[in-house]
PDB file of C-alpha atoms in Angstrom:
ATOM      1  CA  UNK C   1     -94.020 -97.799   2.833  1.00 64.00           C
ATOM      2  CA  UNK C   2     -97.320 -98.596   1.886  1.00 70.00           C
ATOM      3  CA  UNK C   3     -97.909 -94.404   0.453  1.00 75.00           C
ATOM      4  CA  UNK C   4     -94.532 -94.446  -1.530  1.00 85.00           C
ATOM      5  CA  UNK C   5     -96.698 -96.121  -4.432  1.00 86.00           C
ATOM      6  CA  UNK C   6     -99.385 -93.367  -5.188  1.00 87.00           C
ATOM      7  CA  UNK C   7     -96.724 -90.536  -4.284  1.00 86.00           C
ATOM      8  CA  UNK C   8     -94.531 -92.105  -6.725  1.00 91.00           C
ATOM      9  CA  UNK C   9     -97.363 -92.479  -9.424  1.00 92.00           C
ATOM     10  CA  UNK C  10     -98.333 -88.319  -8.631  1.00 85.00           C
ATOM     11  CA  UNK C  11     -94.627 -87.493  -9.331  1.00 87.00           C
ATOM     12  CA  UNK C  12     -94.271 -89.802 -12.529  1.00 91.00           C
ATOM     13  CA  UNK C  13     -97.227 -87.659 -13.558  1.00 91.00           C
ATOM     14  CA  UNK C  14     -96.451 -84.628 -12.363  1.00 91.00           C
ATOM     15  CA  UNK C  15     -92.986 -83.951 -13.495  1.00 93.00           C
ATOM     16  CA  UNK C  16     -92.674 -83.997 -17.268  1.00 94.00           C
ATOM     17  CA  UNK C  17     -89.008 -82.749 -17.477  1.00 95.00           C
ATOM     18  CA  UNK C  18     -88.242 -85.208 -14.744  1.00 95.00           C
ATOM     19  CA  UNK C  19     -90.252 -88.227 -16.878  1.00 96.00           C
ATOM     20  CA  UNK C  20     -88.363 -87.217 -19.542  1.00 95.00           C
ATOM     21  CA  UNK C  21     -84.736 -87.708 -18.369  1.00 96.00           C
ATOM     22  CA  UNK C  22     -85.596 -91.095 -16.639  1.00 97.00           C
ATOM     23  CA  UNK C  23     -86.991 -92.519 -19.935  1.00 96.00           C
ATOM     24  CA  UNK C  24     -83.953 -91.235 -22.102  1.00 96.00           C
ATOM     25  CA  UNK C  25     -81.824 -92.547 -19.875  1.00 97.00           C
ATOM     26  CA  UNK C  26     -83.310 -95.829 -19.443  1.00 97.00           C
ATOM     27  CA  UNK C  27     -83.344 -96.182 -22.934  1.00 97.00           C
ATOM     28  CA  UNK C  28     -79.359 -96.320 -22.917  1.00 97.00           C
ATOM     29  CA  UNK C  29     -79.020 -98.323 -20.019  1.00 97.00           C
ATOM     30  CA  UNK C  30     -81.767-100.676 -20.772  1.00 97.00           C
ATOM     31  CA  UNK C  31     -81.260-100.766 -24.796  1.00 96.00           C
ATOM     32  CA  UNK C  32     -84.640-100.770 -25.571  1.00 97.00           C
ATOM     33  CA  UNK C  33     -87.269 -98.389 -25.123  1.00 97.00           C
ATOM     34  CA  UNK C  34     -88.887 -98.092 -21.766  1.00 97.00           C
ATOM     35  CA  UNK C  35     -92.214 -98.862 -21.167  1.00 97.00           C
ATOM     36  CA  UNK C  36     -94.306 -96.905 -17.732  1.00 95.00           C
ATOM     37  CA  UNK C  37     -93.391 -99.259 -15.568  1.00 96.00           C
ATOM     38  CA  UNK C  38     -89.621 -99.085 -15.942  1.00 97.00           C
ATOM     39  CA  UNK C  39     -90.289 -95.485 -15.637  1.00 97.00           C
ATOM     40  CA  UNK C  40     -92.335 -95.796 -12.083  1.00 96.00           C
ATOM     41  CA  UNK C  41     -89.789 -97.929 -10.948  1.00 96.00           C
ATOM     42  CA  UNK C  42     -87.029 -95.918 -11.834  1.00 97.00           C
ATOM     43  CA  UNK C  43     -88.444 -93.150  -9.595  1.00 97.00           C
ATOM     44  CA  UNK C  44     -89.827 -96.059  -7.241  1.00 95.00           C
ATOM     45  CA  UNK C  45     -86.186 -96.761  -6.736  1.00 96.00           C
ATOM     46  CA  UNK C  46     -85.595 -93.232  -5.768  1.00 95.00           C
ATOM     47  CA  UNK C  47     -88.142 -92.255  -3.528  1.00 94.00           C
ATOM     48  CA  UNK C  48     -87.539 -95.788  -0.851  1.00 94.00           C
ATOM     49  CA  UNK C  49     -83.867 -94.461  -0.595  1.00 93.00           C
ATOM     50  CA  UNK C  50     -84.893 -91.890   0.458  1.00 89.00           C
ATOM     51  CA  UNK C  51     -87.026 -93.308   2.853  1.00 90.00           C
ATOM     52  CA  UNK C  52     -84.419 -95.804   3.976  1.00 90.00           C
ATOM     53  CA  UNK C  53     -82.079 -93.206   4.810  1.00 86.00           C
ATOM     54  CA  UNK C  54     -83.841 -91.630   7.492  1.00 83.00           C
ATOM     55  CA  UNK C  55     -85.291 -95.017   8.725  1.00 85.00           C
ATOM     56  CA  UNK C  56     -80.947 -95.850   8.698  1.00 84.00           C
ATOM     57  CA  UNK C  57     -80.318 -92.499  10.575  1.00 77.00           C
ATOM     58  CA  UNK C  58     -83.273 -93.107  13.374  1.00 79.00           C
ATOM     59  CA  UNK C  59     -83.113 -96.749  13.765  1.00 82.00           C
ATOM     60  CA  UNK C  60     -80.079 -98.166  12.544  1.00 81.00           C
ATOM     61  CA  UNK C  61     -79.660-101.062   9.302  1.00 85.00           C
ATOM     62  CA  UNK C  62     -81.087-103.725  11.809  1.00 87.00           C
ATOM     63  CA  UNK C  63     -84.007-105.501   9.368  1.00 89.00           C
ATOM     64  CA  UNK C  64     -81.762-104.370   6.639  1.00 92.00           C
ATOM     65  CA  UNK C  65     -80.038-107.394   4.266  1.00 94.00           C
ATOM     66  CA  UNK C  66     -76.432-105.460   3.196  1.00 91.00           C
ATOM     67  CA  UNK C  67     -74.144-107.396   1.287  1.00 91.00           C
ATOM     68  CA  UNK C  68     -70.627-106.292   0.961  1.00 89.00           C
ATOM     69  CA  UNK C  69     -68.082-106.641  -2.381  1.00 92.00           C
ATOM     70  CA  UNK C  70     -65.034-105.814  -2.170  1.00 92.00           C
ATOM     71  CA  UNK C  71     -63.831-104.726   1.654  1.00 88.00           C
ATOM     72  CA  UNK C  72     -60.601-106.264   0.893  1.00 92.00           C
ATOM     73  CA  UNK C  73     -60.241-102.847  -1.419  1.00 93.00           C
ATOM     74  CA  UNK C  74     -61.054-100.917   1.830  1.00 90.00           C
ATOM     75  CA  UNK C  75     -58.450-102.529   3.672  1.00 90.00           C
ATOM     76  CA  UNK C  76     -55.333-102.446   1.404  1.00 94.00           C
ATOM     77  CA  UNK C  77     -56.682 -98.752   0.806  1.00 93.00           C
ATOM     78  CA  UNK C  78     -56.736 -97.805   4.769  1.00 92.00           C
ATOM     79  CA  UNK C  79     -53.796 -99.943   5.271  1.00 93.00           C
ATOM     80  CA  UNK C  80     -51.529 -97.578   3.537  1.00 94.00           C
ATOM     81  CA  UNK C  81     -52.167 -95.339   5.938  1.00 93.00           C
ATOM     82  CA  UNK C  82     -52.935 -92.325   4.066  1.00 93.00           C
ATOM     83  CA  UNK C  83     -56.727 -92.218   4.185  1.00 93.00           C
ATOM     84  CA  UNK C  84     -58.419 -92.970   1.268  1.00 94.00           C
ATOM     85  CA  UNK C  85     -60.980 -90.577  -1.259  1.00 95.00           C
ATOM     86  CA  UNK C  86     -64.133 -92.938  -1.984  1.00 94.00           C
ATOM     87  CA  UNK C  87     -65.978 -91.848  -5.670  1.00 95.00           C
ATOM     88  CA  UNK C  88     -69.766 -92.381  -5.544  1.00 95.00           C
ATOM     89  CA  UNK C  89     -72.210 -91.530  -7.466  1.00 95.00           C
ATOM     90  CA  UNK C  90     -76.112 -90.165  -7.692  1.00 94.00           C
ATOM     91  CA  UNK C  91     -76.140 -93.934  -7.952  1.00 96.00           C
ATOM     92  CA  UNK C  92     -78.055 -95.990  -4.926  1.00 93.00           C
ATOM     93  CA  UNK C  93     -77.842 -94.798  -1.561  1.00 91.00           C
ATOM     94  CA  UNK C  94     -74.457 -93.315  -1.034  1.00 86.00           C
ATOM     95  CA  UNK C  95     -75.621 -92.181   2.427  1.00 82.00           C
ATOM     96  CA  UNK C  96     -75.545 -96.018   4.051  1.00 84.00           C
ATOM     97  CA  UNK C  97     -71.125 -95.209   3.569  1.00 81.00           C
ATOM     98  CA  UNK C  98     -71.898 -93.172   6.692  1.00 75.00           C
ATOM     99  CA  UNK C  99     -74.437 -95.282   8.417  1.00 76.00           C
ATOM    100  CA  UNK C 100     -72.043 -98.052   8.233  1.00 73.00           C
ATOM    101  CA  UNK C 101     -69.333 -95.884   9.341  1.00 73.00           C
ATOM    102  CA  UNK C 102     -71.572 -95.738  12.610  1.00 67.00           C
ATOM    103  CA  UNK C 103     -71.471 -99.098  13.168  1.00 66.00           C
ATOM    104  CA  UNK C 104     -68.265-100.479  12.327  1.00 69.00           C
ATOM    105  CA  UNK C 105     -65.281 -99.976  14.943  1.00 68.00           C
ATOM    106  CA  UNK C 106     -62.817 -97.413  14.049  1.00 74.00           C
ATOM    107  CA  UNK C 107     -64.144 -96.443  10.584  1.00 80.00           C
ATOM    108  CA  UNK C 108     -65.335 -92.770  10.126  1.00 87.00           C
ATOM    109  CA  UNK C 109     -66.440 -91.708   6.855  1.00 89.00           C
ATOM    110  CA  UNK C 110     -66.399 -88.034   6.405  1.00 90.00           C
ATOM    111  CA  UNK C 111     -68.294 -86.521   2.952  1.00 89.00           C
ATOM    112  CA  UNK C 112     -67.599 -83.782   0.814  1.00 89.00           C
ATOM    113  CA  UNK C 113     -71.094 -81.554  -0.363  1.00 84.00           C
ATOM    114  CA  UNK C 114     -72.135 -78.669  -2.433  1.00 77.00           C
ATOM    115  CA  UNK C 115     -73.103 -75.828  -0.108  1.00 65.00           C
ATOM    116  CA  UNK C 116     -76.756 -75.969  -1.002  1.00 66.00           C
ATOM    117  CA  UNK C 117     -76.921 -79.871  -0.572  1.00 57.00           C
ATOM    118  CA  UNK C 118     -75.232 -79.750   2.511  1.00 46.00           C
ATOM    119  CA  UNK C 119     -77.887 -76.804   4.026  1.00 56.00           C
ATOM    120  CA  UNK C 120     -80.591 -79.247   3.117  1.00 57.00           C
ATOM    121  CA  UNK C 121     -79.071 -82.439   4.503  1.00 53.00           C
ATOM    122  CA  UNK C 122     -78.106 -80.869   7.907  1.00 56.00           C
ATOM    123  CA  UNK C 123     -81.944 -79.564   8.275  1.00 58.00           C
ATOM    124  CA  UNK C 124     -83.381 -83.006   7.635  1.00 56.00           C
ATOM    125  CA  UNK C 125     -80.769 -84.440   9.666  1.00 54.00           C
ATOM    126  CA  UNK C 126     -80.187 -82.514  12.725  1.00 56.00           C
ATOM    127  CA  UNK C 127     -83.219 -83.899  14.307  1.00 56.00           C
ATOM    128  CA  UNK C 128     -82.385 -87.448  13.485  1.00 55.00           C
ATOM    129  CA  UNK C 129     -78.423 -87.803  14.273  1.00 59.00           C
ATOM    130  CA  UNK C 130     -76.711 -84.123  15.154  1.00 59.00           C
ATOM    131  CA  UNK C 131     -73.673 -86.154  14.973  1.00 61.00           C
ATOM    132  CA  UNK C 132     -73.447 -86.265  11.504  1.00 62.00           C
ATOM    133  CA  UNK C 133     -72.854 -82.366  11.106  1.00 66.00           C
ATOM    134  CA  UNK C 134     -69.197 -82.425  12.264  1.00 70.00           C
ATOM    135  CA  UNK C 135     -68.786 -85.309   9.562  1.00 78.00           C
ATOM    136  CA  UNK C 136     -69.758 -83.180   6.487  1.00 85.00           C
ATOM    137  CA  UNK C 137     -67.179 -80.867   4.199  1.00 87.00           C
ATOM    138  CA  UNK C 138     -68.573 -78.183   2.489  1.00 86.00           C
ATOM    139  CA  UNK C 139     -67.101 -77.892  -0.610  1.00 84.00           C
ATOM    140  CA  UNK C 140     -65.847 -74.263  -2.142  1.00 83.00           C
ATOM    141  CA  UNK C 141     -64.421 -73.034   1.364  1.00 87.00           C
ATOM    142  CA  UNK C 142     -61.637 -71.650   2.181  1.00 89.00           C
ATOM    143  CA  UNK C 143     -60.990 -74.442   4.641  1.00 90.00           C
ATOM    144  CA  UNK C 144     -62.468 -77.210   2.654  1.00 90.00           C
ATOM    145  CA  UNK C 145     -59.088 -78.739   1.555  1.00 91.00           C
ATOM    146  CA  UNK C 146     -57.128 -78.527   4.483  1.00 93.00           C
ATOM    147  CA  UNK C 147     -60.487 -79.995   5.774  1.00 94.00           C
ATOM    148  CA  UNK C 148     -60.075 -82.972   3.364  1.00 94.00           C
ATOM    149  CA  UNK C 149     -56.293 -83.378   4.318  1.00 95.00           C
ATOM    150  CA  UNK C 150     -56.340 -82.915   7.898  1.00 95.00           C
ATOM    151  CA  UNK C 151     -58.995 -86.314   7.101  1.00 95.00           C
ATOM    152  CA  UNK C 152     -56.751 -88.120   5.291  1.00 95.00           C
ATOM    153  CA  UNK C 153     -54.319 -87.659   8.011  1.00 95.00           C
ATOM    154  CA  UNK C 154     -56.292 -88.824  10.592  1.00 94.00           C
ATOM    155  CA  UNK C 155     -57.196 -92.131   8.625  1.00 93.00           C
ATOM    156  CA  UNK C 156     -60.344 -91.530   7.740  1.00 92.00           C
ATOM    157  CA  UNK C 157     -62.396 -91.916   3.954  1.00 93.00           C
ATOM    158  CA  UNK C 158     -63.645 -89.286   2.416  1.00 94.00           C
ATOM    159  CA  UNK C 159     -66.463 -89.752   0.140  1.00 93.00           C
ATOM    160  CA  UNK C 160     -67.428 -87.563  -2.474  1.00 92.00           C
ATOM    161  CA  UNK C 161     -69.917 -87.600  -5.901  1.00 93.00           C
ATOM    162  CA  UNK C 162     -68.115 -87.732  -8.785  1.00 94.00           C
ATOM    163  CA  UNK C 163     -71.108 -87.951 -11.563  1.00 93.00           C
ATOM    164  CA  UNK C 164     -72.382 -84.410 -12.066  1.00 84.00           C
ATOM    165  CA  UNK C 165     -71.050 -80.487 -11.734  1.00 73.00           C
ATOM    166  CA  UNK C 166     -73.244 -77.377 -10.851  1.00 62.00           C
ATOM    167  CA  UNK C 167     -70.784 -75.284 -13.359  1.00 63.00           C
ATOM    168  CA  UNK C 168     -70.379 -75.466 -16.851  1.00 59.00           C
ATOM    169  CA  UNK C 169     -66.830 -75.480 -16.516  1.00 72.00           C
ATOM    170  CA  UNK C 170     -63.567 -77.877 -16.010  1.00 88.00           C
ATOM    171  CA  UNK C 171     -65.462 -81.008 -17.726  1.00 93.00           C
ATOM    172  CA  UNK C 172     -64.377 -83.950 -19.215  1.00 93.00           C
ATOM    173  CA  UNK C 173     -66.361 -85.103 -22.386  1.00 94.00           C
ATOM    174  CA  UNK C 174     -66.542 -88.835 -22.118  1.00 95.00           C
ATOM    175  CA  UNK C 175     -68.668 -91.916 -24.249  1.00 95.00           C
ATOM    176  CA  UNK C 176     -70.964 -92.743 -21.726  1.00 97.00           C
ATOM    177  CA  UNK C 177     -74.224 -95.266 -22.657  1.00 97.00           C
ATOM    178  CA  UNK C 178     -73.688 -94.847 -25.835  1.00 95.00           C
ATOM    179  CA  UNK C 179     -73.152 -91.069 -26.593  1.00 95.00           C
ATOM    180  CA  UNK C 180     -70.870 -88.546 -25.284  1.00 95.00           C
ATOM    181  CA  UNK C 181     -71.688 -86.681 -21.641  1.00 95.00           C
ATOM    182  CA  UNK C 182     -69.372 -84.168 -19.614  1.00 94.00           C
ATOM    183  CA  UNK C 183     -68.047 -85.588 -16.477  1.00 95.00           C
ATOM    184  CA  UNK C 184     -66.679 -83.209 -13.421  1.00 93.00           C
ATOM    185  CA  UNK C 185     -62.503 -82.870 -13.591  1.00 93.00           C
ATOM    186  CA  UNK C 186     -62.999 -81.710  -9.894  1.00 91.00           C
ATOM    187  CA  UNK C 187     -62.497 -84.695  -7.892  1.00 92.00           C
ATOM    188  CA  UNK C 188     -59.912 -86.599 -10.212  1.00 94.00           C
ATOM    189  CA  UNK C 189     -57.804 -83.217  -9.695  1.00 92.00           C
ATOM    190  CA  UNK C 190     -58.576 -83.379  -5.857  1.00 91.00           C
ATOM    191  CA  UNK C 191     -57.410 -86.993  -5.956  1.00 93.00           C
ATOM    192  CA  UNK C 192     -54.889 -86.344  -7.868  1.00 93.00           C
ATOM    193  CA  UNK C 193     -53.716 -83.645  -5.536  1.00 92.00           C
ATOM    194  CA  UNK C 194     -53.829 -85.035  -2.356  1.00 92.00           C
ATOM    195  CA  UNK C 195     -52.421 -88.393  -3.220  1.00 91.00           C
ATOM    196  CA  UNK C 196     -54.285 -90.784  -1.435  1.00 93.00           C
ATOM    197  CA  UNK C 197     -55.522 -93.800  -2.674  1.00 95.00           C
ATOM    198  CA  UNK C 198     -58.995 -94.079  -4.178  1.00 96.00           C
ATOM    199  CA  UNK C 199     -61.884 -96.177  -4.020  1.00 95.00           C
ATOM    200  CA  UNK C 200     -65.104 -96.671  -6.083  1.00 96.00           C
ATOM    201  CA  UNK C 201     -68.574 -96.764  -3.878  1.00 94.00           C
ATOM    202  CA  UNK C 202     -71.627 -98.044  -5.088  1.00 94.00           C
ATOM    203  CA  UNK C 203     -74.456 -99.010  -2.532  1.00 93.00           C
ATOM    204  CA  UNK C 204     -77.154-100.966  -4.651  1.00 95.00           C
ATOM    205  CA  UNK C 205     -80.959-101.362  -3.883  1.00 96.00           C
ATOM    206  CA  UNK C 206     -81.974-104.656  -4.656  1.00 96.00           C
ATOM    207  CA  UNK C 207     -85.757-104.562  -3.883  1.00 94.00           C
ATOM    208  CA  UNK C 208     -87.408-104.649  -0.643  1.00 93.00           C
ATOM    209  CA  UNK C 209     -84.868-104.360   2.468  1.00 94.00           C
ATOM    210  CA  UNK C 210     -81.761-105.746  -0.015  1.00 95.00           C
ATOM    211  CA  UNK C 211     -78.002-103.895  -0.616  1.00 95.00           C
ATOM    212  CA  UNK C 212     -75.674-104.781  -2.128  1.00 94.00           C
ATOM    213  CA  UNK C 213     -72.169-102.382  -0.901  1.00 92.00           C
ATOM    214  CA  UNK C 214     -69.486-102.635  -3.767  1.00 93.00           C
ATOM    215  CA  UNK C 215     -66.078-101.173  -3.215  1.00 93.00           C
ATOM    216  CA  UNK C 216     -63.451-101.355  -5.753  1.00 95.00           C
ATOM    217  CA  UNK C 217     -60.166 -99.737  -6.401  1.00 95.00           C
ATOM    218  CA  UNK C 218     -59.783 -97.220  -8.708  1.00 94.00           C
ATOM    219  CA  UNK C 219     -56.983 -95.966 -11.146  1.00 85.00           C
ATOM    220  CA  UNK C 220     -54.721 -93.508  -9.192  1.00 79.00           C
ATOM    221  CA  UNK C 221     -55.128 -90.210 -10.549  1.00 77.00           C
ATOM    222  CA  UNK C 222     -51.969 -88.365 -11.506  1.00 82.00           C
ATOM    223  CA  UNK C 223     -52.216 -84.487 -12.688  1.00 79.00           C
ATOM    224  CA  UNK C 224     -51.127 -85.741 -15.758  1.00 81.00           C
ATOM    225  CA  UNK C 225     -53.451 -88.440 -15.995  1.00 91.00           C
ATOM    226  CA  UNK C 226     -56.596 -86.820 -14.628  1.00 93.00           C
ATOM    227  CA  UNK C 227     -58.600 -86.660 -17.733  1.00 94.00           C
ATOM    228  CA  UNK C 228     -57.915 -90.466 -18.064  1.00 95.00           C
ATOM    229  CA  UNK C 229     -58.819 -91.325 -14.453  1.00 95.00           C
ATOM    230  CA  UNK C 230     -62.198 -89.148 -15.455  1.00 95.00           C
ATOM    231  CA  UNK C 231     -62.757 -91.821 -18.576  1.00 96.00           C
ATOM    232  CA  UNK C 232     -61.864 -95.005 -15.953  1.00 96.00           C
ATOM    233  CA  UNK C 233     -65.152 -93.256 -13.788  1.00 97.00           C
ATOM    234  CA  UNK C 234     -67.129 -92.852 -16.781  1.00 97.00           C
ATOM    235  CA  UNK C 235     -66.943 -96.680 -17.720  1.00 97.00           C
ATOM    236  CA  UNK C 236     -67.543 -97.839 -14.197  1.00 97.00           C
ATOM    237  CA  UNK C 237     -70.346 -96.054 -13.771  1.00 98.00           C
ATOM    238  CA  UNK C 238     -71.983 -96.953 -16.836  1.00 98.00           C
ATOM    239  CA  UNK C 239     -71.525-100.619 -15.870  1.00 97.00           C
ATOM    240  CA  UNK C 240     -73.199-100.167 -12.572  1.00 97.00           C
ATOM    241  CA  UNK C 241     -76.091 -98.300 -14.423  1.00 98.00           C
ATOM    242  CA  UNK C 242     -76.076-101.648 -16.601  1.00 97.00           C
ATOM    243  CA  UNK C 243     -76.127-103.832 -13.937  1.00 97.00           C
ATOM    244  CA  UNK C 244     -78.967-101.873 -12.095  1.00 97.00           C
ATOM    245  CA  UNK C 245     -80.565 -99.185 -14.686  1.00 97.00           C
ATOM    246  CA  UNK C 246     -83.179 -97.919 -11.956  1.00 97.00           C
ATOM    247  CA  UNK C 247     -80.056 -97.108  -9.420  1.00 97.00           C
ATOM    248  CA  UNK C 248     -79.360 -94.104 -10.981  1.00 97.00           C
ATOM    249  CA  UNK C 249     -80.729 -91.151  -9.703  1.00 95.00           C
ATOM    250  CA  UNK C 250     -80.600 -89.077 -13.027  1.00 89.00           C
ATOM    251  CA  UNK C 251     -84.023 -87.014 -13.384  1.00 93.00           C
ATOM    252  CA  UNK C 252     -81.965 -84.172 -15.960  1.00 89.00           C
ATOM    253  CA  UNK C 253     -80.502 -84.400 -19.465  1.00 90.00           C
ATOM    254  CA  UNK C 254     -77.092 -85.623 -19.255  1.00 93.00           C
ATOM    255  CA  UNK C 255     -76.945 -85.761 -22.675  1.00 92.00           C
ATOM    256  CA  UNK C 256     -77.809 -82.152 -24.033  1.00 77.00           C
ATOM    257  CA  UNK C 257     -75.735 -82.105 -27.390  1.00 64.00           C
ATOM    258  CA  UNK C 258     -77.473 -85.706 -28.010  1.00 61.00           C
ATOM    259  CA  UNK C 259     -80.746 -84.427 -27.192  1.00 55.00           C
ATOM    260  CA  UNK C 260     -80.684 -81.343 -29.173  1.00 49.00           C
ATOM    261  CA  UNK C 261     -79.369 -83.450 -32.455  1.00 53.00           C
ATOM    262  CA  UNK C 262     -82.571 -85.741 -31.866  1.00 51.00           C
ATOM    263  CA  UNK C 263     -84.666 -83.046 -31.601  1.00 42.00           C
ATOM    264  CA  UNK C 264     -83.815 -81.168 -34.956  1.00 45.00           C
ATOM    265  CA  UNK C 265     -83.765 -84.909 -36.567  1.00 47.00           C
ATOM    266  CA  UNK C 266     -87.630 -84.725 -35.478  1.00 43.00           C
ATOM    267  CA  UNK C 267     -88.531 -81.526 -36.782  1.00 39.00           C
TER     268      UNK C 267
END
């Protein structure tokens, strides 16, 4: 706790392109321009998520204040008994869905990650809770959607980021903070798909040991409505980022078209 400040001061200063993003984005979620500090705090934010993740995975949420929003979402969802997909985003601490999984009666939370992500996250991990392995999907398998199904089926959510793609393909271009960004089709098609209900996860840091756990229902996602259910995403997230600007982990331009016209404006 008491190191996170100078490490986060060395990476403020240490990662230009990184500095970069956080301050362009805060800009659109803030509407002003962001001084240092909402820049350190943005990666601030970040960094103790981190931290409280494997402090979650070792020693459990006790010391923790979690408030919850909207588990009457999570019930009607589960109560249809179809399983239900929950959309998060780089947004908060999407890993305390699974910690809480652990500690609530009958509720297993299984999540969907890139190959890469999910390498990294079992090697940090196995050491802490080897459990959690069985509960990750790796996604671009051959296996991965019977994986997801075979889930569903047994009742249990599946959560999954919906906020950013690794490929430059199958993208949605929605007005997001003010300009236009490309969102993932994946996961609306997925949903879409699969037919089970979906939720909207956000997990908030509020300062110190403070969540705040927000589920909502979301649109339902029909393949002819996917690019819609895409636009729906798009405007909750950028109400969450509104709500709590430093809660989104974005340290990359997700704005390159809008970046590029600024740029040549400049020159």
């Amino acid at each position: 706790g008491a190191l996170l400040p100078p490490i986060c001061l060395y990476f403020v200063a240490a990662s230009p392109a990184a500095r970069r993003a956080s301050r362009h984005y805060l800009a659109r979620a803030l509407g002003r321009a962001p001084r240092f500090v909402d820049v350190y705090r943005h990666f601030h934010a970040f960094a103790t998520t981190l931290l409280d993740r494997v402090f979650w995975r070792s020693a459990g949420i006790a010391g923790y204040d979690i408030a919850f929003e909207g588990v009457d979402a999570v019930h009607a969802a589960l109560g249809e008994g179809r399983g239900c997909l929950m959309m998060g985003a780089h947004f908060g601490s999407f890993e305390l869905a699974q910690v809480l999984a652990c500690a609530i009666p009958r509720l297993d939370v299984d999540v969907l990650m890139q190959p890469d992500n999910a390498q990294k996250f079992t090697a940090v991990m196995r050491g802490v809770d080897p459990s959690l392995e069985r509960h990750v999907i790796v996604l671009g398998r051959p296996d991965t959607m019977l994986r997801v199904r075979d889930a569903l089926a047994a009742g249990h959510m599946v959560g999954l980021l919906a906020d950013r793609s690794l490929r430059d393909e199958d993208l949605v271009r929605c007005r997001f903070l003010g300009a236009d960004a490309d969102f993932p089709r994946g996961p609306f098609k997925l949903a879409a798909a699969l037919g089970a209900p979906v939720l909207n996860f956000q997990s908030v840091w509020r300062g110190g040991r403070r969540y705040t756990v927000r589920f909502e229902r979301a649109p339902a996602a029909s393949r002819a409505g996917v690019d819609a259910a895409v636009a729906a995403y798009a405007r909750w997230l950028e109400a969450a980022c509104r709500d709590a600007p430093c809660n989104w982990f974005n340290f990359y331009d997700f704005w390159p078209a809008d970046t590029r016209r600024a740029a040549r404006a400049a020159a």
